[in-house]
Amino acid sequence: MGKVVYQFKTINDLSEVIKEYETLLMRPTRRYSHPTLYRYRDVGKNEKLLSGVRVKDWLFSHDQHWVLPHDQMGLSFSSTYKNLKDVYRLKSKHNPGKKLDVYWVLETSNIPLGLKFVPDRNKKGHYFLTVTEATPLSQLVIKLKMLAHRMTRMKNVGFD
């Protein structure tokens, strides 16, 4: 008996197969940017970065050495094609002429301890990657790098 091989031509094709099993979480990033950490070219000039972590995404301690748990703050991910399409278009608008890639991971993948995907209470199709316990910023950076190694990149994704 031969192996069955699937070829996915679109995110929607992949999403349809995966959603039978678990939640697919995706995030578009500028080509050559990190999937979970930011570079200065990836953010607005008034946005603050600490070791590649965008401050406005997380709840920080007063001294900004610790990231504190909050179930509605963290790194943004899309779980639906519609949400991803909206975010992709927004990022394309803010990065004219620049290519974007989409990184994806499964919700129940082996994410580092202390991190958790939580659905956004206010926006269908949007998830936050949150911390579940107070975490030193340096440890969060390590965990985000570990997660990035588990993510898969799709190049040249486009939306009509």
PDB file of C-alpha atoms in Angstrom, residues 54-109:
ATOM      1  CA  ARG A  54       7.554  44.693  21.514  1.00  0.00           C
ATOM      2  CA  VAL A  55       6.627  46.290  24.844  1.00  0.00           C
ATOM      3  CA  LYS A  56       3.026  47.081  23.904  1.00  0.00           C
ATOM      4  CA  ASP A  57       2.272  43.375  23.315  1.00  0.00           C
ATOM      5  CA  TRP A  58       3.008  42.197  26.858  1.00  0.00           C
ATOM      6  CA  LEU A  59       2.282  43.178  30.456  1.00  0.00           C
ATOM      7  CA  PHE A  60       5.627  44.182  31.945  1.00  0.00           C
ATOM      8  CA  SER A  61       6.640  44.719  35.555  1.00  0.00           C
ATOM      9  CA  HIS A  62       7.380  48.317  36.529  1.00  0.00           C
ATOM     10  CA  ASP A  63      11.127  47.836  35.960  1.00  0.00           C
ATOM     11  CA  GLN A  64      10.483  46.009  32.632  1.00  0.00           C
ATOM     12  CA  HIS A  65      12.666  43.070  33.626  1.00  0.00           C
ATOM     13  CA  TRP A  66       9.710  40.685  33.973  1.00  0.00           C
ATOM     14  CA  VAL A  67       6.777  39.800  31.741  1.00  0.00           C
ATOM     15  CA  LEU A  68       3.638  39.179  33.782  1.00  0.00           C
ATOM     16  CA  PRO A  69       0.727  36.860  32.968  1.00  0.00           C
ATOM     17  CA  HIS A  70      -2.260  38.392  31.220  1.00  0.00           C
ATOM     18  CA  ASP A  71      -4.728  36.303  29.235  1.00  0.00           C
ATOM     19  CA  GLN A  72      -5.345  39.056  26.665  1.00  0.00           C
ATOM     20  CA  MET A  73      -1.798  40.255  26.046  1.00  0.00           C
ATOM     21  CA  GLY A  74       0.993  38.534  24.175  1.00  0.00           C
ATOM     22  CA  LEU A  75       2.191  37.813  20.661  1.00  0.00           C
ATOM     23  CA  SER A  76      -0.616  37.894  18.069  1.00  0.00           C
ATOM     24  CA  PHE A  77      -1.575  34.910  15.940  1.00  0.00           C
ATOM     25  CA  SER A  78      -4.430  34.263  13.518  1.00  0.00           C
ATOM     26  CA  SER A  79      -6.480  31.076  13.657  1.00  0.00           C
ATOM     27  CA  THR A  80      -8.756  31.790  10.699  1.00  0.00           C
ATOM     28  CA  TYR A  81      -8.116  32.591   7.074  1.00  0.00           C
ATOM     29  CA  LYS A  82     -10.192  35.781   7.373  1.00  0.00           C
ATOM     30  CA  ASN A  83      -8.207  37.128  10.332  1.00  0.00           C
ATOM     31  CA  LEU A  84      -4.899  36.226   8.681  1.00  0.00           C
ATOM     32  CA  LYS A  85      -5.983  37.929   5.465  1.00  0.00           C
ATOM     33  CA  ASP A  86      -6.861  41.134   7.362  1.00  0.00           C
ATOM     34  CA  VAL A  87      -3.534  41.166   9.240  1.00  0.00           C
ATOM     35  CA  TYR A  88      -1.594  40.315   6.064  1.00  0.00           C
ATOM     36  CA  ARG A  89      -3.187  43.213   4.186  1.00  0.00           C
ATOM     37  CA  LEU A  90      -2.478  45.605   7.071  1.00  0.00           C
ATOM     38  CA  LYS A  91       1.190  44.548   7.203  1.00  0.00           C
ATOM     39  CA  SER A  92       1.437  44.821   3.405  1.00  0.00           C
ATOM     40  CA  LYS A  93       0.073  48.366   3.598  1.00  0.00           C
ATOM     41  CA  HIS A  94       2.666  49.332   6.236  1.00  0.00           C
ATOM     42  CA  ASN A  95       5.474  47.658   4.262  1.00  0.00           C
ATOM     43  CA  PRO A  96       4.830  48.671   0.631  1.00  0.00           C
ATOM     44  CA  GLY A  97       6.896  46.729  -1.869  1.00  0.00           C
ATOM     45  CA  LYS A  98       8.199  44.333   0.802  1.00  0.00           C
ATOM     46  CA  LYS A  99       7.486  40.617   0.697  1.00  0.00           C
ATOM     47  CA  LEU A 100       5.766  38.910   3.612  1.00  0.00           C
ATOM     48  CA  ASP A 101       5.962  35.298   4.708  1.00  0.00           C
ATOM     49  CA  VAL A 102       3.477  33.468   6.892  1.00  0.00           C
ATOM     50  CA  TYR A 103       4.727  31.323   9.761  1.00  0.00           C
ATOM     51  CA  TRP A 104       2.462  28.709  11.281  1.00  0.00           C
ATOM     52  CA  VAL A 105       2.390  26.338  14.209  1.00  0.00           C
ATOM     53  CA  LEU A 106      -0.190  23.981  15.676  1.00  0.00           C
ATOM     54  CA  GLU A 107      -1.792  25.047  18.948  1.00  0.00           C
ATOM     55  CA  THR A 108      -0.882  21.845  20.739  1.00  0.00           C
ATOM     56  CA  SER A 109       2.641  21.692  19.354  1.00  0.00           C
TER      57      SER A 109
END
